[in-house]
PDB file of C-alpha atoms in Angstrom:
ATOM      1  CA  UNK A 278       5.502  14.633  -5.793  1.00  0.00           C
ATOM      2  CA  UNK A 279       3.458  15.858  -2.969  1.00  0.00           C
ATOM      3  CA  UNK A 280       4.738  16.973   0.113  1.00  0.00           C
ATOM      4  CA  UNK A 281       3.528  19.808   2.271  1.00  0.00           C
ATOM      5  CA  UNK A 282       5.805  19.369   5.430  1.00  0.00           C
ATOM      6  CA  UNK A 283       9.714  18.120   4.732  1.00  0.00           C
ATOM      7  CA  UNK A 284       9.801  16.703   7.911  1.00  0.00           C
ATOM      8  CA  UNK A 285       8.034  14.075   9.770  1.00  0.00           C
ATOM      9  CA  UNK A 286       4.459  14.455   7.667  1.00  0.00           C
ATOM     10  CA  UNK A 287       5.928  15.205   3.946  1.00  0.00           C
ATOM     11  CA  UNK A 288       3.240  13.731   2.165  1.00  0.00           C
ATOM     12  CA  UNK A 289      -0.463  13.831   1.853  1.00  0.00           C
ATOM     13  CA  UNK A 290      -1.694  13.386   5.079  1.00  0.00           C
ATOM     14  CA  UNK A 291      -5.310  13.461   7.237  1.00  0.00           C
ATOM     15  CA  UNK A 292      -4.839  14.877  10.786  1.00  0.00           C
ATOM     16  CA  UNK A 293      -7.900  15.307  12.906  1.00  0.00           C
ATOM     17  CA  UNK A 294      -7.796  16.716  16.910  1.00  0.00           C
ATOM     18  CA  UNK A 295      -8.772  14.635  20.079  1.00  0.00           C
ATOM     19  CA  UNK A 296     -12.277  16.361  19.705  1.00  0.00           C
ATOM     20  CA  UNK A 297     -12.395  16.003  15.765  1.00  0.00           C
ATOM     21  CA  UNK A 298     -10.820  13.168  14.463  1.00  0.00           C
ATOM     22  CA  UNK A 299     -10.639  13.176  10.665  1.00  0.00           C
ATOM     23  CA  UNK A 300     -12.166  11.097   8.029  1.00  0.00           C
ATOM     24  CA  UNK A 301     -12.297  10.814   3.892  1.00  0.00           C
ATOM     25  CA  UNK A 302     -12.694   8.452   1.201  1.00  0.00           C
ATOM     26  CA  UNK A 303      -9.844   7.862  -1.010  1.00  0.00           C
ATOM     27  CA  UNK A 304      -9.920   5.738  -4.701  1.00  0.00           C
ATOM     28  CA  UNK A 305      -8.163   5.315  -7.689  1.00  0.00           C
ATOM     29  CA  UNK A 306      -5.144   7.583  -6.785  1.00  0.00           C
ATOM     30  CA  UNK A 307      -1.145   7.137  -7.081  1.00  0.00           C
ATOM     31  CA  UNK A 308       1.049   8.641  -4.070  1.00  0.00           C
ATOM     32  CA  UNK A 309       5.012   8.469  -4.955  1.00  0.00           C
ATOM     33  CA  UNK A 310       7.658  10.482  -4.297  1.00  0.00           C
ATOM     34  CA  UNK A 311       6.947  11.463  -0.695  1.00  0.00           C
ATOM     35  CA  UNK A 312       8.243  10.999   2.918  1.00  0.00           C
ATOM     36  CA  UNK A 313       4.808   9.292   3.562  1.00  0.00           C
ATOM     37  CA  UNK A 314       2.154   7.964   0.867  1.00  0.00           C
ATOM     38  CA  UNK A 315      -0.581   8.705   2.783  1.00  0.00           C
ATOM     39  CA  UNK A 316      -0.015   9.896   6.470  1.00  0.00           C
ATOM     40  CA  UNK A 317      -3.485   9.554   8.516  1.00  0.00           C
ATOM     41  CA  UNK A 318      -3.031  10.700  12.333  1.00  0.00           C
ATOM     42  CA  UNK A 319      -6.659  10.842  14.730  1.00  0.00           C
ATOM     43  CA  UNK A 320      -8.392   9.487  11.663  1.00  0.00           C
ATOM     44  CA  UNK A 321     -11.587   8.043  11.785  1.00  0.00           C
ATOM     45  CA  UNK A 322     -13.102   4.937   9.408  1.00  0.00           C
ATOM     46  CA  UNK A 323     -11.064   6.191   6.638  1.00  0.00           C
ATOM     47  CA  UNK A 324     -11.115   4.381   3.619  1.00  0.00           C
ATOM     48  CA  UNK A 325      -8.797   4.062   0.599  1.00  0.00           C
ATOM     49  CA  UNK A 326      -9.774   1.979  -2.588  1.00  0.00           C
ATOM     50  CA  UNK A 327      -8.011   1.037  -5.633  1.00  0.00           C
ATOM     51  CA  UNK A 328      -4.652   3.405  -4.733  1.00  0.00           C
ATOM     52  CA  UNK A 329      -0.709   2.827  -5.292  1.00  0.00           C
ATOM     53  CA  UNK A 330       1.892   3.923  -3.151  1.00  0.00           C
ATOM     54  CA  UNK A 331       4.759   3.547  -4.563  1.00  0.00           C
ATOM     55  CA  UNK A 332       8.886   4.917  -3.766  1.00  0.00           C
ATOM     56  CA  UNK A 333       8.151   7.044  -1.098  1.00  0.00           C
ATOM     57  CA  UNK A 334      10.789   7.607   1.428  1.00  0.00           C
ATOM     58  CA  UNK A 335       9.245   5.879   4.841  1.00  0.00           C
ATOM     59  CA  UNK A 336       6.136   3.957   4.603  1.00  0.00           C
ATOM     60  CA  UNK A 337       3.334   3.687   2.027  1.00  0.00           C
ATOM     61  CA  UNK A 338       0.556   4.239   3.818  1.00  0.00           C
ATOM     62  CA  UNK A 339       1.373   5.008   7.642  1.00  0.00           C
ATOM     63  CA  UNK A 340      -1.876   4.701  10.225  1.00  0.00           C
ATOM     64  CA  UNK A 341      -0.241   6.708  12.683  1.00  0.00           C
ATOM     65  CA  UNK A 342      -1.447   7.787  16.619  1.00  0.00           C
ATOM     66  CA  UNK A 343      -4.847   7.559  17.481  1.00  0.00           C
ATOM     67  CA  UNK A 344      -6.458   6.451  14.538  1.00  0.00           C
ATOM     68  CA  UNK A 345      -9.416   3.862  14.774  1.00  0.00           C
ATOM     69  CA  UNK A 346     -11.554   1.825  11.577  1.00  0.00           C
ATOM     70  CA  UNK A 347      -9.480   2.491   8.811  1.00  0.00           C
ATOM     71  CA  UNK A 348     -10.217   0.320   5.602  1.00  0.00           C
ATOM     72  CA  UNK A 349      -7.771   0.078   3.219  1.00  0.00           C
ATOM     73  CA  UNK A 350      -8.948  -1.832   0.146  1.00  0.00           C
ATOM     74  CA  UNK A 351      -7.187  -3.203  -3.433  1.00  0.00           C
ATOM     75  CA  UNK A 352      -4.321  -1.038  -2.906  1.00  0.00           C
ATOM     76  CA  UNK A 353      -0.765  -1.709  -3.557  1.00  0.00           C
ATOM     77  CA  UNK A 354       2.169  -0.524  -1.602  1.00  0.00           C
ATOM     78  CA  UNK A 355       5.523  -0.940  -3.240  1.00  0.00           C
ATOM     79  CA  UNK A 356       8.964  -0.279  -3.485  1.00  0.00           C
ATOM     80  CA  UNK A 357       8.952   2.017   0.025  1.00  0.00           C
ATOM     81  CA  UNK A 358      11.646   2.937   1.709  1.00  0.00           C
ATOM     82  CA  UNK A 359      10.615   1.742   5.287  1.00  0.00           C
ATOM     83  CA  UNK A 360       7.135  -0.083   5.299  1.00  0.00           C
ATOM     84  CA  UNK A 361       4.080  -0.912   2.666  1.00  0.00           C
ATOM     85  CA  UNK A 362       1.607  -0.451   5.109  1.00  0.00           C
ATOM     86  CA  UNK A 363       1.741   0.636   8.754  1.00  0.00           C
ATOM     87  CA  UNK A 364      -0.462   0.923  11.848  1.00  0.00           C
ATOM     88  CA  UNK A 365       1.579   3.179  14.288  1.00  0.00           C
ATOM     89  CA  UNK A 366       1.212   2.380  17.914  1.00  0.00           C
ATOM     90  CA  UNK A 367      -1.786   3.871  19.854  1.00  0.00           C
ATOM     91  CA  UNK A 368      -4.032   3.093  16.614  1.00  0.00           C
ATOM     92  CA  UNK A 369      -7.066  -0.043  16.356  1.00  0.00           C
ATOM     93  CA  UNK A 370      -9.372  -1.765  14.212  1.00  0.00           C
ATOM     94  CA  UNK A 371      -7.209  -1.206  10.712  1.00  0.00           C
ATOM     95  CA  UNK A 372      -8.593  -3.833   8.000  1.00  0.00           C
ATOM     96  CA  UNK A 373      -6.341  -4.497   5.158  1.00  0.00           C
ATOM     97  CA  UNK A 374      -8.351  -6.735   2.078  1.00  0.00           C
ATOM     98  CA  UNK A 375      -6.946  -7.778  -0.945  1.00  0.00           C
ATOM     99  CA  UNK A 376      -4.085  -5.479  -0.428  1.00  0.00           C
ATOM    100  CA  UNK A 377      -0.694  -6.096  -1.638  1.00  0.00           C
ATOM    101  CA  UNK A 378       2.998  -5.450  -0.225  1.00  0.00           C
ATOM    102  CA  UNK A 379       5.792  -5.807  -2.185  1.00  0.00           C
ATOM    103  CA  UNK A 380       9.495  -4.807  -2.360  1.00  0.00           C
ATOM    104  CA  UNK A 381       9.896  -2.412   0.204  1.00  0.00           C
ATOM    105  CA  UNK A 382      12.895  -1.520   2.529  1.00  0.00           C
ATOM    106  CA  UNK A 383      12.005  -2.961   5.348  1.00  0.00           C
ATOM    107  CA  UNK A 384       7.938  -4.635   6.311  1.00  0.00           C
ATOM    108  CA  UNK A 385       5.310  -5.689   3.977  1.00  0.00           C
ATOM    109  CA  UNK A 386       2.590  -5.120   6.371  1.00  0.00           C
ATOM    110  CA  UNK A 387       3.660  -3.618  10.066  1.00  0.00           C
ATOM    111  CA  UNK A 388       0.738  -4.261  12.547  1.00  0.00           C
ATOM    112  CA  UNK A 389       1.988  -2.336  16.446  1.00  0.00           C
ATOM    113  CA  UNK A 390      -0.763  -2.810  18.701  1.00  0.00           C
ATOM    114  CA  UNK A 391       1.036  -1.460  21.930  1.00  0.00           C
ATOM    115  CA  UNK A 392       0.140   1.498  23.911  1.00  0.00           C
ATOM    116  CA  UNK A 393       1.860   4.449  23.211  1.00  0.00           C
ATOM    117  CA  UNK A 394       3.739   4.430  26.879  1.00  0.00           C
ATOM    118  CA  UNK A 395       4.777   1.136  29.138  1.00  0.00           C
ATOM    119  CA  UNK A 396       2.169  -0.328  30.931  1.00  0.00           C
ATOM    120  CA  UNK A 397       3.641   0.244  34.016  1.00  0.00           C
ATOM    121  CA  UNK A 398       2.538   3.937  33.564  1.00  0.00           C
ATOM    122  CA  UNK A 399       3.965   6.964  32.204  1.00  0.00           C
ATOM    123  CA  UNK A 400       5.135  10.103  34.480  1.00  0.00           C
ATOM    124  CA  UNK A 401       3.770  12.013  31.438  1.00  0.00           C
ATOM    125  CA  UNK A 402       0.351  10.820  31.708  1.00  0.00           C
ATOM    126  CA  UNK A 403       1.016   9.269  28.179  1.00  0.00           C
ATOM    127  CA  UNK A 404      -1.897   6.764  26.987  1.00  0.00           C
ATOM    128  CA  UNK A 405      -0.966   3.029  28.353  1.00  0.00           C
ATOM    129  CA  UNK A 406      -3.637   1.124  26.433  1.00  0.00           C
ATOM    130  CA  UNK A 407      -3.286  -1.974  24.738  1.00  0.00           C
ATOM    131  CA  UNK A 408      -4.768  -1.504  21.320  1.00  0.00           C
ATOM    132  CA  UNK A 409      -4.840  -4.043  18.175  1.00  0.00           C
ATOM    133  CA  UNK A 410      -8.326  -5.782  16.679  1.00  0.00           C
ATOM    134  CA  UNK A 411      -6.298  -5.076  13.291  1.00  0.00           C
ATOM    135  CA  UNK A 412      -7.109  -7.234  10.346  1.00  0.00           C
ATOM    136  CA  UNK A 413      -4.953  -8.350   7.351  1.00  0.00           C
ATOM    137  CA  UNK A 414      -7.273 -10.631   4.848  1.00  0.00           C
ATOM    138  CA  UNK A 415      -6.950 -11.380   1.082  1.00  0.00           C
ATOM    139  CA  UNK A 416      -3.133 -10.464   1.042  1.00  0.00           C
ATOM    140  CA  UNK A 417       0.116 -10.715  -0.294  1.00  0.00           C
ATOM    141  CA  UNK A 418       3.440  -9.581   1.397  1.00  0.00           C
ATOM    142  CA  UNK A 419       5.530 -10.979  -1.052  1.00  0.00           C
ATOM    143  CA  UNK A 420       9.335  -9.784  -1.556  1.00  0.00           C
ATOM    144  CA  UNK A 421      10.038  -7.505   0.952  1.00  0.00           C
ATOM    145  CA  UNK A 422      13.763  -7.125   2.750  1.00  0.00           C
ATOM    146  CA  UNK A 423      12.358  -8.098   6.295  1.00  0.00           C
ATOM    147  CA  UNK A 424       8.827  -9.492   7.533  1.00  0.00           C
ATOM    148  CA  UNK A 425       6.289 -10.061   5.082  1.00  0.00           C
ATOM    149  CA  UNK A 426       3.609  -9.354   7.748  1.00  0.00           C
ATOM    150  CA  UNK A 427       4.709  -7.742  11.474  1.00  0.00           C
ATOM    151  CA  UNK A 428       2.422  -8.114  14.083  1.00  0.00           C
ATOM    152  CA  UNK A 429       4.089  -6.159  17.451  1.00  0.00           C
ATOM    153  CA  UNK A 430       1.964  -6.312  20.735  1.00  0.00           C
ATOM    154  CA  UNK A 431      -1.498  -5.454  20.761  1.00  0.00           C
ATOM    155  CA  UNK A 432      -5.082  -7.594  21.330  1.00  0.00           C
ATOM    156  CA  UNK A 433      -6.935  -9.961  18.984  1.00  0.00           C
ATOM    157  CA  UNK A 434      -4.855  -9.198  16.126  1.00  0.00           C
ATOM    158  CA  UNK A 435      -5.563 -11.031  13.121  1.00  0.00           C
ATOM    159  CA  UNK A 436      -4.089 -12.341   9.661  1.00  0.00           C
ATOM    160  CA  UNK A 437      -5.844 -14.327   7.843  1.00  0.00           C
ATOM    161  CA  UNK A 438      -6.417 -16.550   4.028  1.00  0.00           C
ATOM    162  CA  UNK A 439      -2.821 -14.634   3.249  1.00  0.00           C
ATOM    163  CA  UNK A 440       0.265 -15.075   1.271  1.00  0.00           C
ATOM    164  CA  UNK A 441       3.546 -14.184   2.769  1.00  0.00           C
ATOM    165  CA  UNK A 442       6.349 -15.340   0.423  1.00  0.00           C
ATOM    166  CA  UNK A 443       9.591 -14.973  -0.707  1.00  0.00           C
ATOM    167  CA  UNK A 444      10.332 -11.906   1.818  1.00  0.00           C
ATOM    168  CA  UNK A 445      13.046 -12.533   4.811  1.00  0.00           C
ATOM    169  CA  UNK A 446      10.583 -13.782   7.344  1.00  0.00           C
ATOM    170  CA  UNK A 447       7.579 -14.518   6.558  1.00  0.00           C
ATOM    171  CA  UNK A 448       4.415 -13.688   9.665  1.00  0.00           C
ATOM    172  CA  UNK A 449       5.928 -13.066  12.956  1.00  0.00           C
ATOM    173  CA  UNK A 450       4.551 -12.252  15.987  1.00  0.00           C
ATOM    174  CA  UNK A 451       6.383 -10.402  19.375  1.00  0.00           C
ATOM    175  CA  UNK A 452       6.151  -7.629  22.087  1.00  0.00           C
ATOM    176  CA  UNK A 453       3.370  -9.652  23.870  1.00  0.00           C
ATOM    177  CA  UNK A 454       0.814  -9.769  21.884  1.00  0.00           C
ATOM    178  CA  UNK A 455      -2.563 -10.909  23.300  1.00  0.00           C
ATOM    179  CA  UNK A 456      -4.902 -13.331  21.581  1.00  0.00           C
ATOM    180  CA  UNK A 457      -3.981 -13.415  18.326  1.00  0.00           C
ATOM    181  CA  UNK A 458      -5.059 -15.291  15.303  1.00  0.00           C
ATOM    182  CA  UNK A 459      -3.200 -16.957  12.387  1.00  0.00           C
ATOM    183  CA  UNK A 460      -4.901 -19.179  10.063  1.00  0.00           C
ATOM    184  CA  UNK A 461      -5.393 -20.247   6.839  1.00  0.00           C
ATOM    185  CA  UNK A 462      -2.416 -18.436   5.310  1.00  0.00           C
ATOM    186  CA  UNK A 463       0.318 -19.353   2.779  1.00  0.00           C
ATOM    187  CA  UNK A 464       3.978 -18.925   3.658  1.00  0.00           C
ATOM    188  CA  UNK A 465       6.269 -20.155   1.059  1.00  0.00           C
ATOM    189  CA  UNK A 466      10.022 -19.280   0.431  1.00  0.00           C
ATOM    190  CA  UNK A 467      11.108 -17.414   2.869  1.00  0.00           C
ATOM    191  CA  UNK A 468      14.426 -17.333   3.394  1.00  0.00           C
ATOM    192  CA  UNK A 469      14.786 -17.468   7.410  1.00  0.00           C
ATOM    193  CA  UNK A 470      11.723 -18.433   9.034  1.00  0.00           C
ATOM    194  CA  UNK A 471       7.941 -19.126   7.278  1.00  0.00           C
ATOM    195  CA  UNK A 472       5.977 -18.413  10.846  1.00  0.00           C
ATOM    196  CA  UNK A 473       7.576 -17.244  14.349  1.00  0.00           C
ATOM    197  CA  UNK A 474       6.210 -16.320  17.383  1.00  0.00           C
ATOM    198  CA  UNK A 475       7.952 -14.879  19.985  1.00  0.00           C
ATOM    199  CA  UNK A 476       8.052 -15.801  23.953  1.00  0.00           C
ATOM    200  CA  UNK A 477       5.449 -13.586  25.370  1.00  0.00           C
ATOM    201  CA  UNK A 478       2.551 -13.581  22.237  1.00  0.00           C
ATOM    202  CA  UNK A 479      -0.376 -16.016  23.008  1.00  0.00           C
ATOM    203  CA  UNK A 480      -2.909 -16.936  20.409  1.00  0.00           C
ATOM    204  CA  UNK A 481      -4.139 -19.442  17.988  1.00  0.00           C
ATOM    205  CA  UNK A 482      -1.936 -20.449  15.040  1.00  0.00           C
ATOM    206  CA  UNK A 483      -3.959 -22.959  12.556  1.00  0.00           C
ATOM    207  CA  UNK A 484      -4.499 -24.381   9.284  1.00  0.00           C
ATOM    208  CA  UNK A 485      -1.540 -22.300   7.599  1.00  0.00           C
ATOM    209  CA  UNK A 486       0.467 -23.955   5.109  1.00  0.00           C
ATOM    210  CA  UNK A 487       4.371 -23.495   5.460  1.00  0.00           C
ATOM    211  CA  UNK A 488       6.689 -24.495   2.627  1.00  0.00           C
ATOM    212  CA  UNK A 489      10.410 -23.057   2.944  1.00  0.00           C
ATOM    213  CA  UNK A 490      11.928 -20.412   5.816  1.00  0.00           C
TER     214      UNK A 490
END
């Protein structure tokens, strides 16, 4: 069980700076047992292969602030308390291939693509970019308690040549997302609704094949 925080971070986790973002190559490993599987915050084109995350008390693999060109790669997320695999608000150009999501507590894959503050500003000065240009390809989100694949807000989001079965809802898309691209997907037995897209999202939904939900 690793774990070198018990709060927010438990886990193994990558955390660059605003000046040095950080970056690594992962393969072949298990995480379990953790508040996070992997936690990666101001990452860089970080890349995991070939890895399991598996029980862990939030998400699987969590993308978090700030983060940009991820690759995630024949991995498995499963039986997570909160999410298989997650890109955090503030955070772009994630590509999930061949990856799989299955039995967790809450989404298979959860894409946010909106800015980490209201885009009518922030008193703060907090970030109010749109973000998004994530990818989901090659997939399965099969079995998990509530959306097989989440996509919240964000720009040219994309899921594509995908299974999303037997979870509660299958793809759905909210929060305004901008441009966004469904297609060629496979979205059986779910038990509430195969695809929905909420008032708001605009984008181009084609070629998928619906059976159940």
């Amino acid at each position: 069980d690793l774990g070198f925080w018990s709060g927010r971070t438990g886990g193994f986790a990558w955390t660059g700076t605003n000046h040095a973002p950080a970056s690594g190559v992962v393969t072949d490993s298990t995480f379990t047992g953790g508040q996070y599987g992997i936690f990666a915050s101001r990452t860089t084109n970080m890349q995991v292969y070939h890895c399991r995350f598996a029980v862990n008390t939030l998400d699987g693999y969590a993308q978090h602030h700030l983060s940009e060109g991820n690759v995630t790669r024949d991995s498995i997320a499963t039986g997570n308390g909160n999410n298989g695999f997650t890109v955090d608000r503030g955070s772009s150009l994630a590509h999930f291939t061949n990856d799989i999501a299955t039995y967790n507590g809450h989404d298979g894959f959860d894409l946010d693509g909106r800015s980490l503050a209201k885009q009518t500003g922030s008193a703060s000065g907090a970030d109010t970019t749109n973000y998004g240009n994530d990818t989901v390809e090659h997939s399965w989100a099969t079995n998990n308690r509530n959306v097989g694949i989440l996509i919240a807000g964000g720009y040219q989001q994309t899921v594509h040549t995908t299974q999303a079965n037997s979870n509660q809802d299958g793809i759905v898309v909210r929060s305004g997302a901008d441009s966004f691209t469904l297609t060629n997907n496979l979205v059986r037995a779910n038990t509430r609704f195969g695809i929905m897209v909420n008032a708001g999202s605009t984008g181009a939904v084609s070629t998928n094949v619906v059976d159940g939900g």
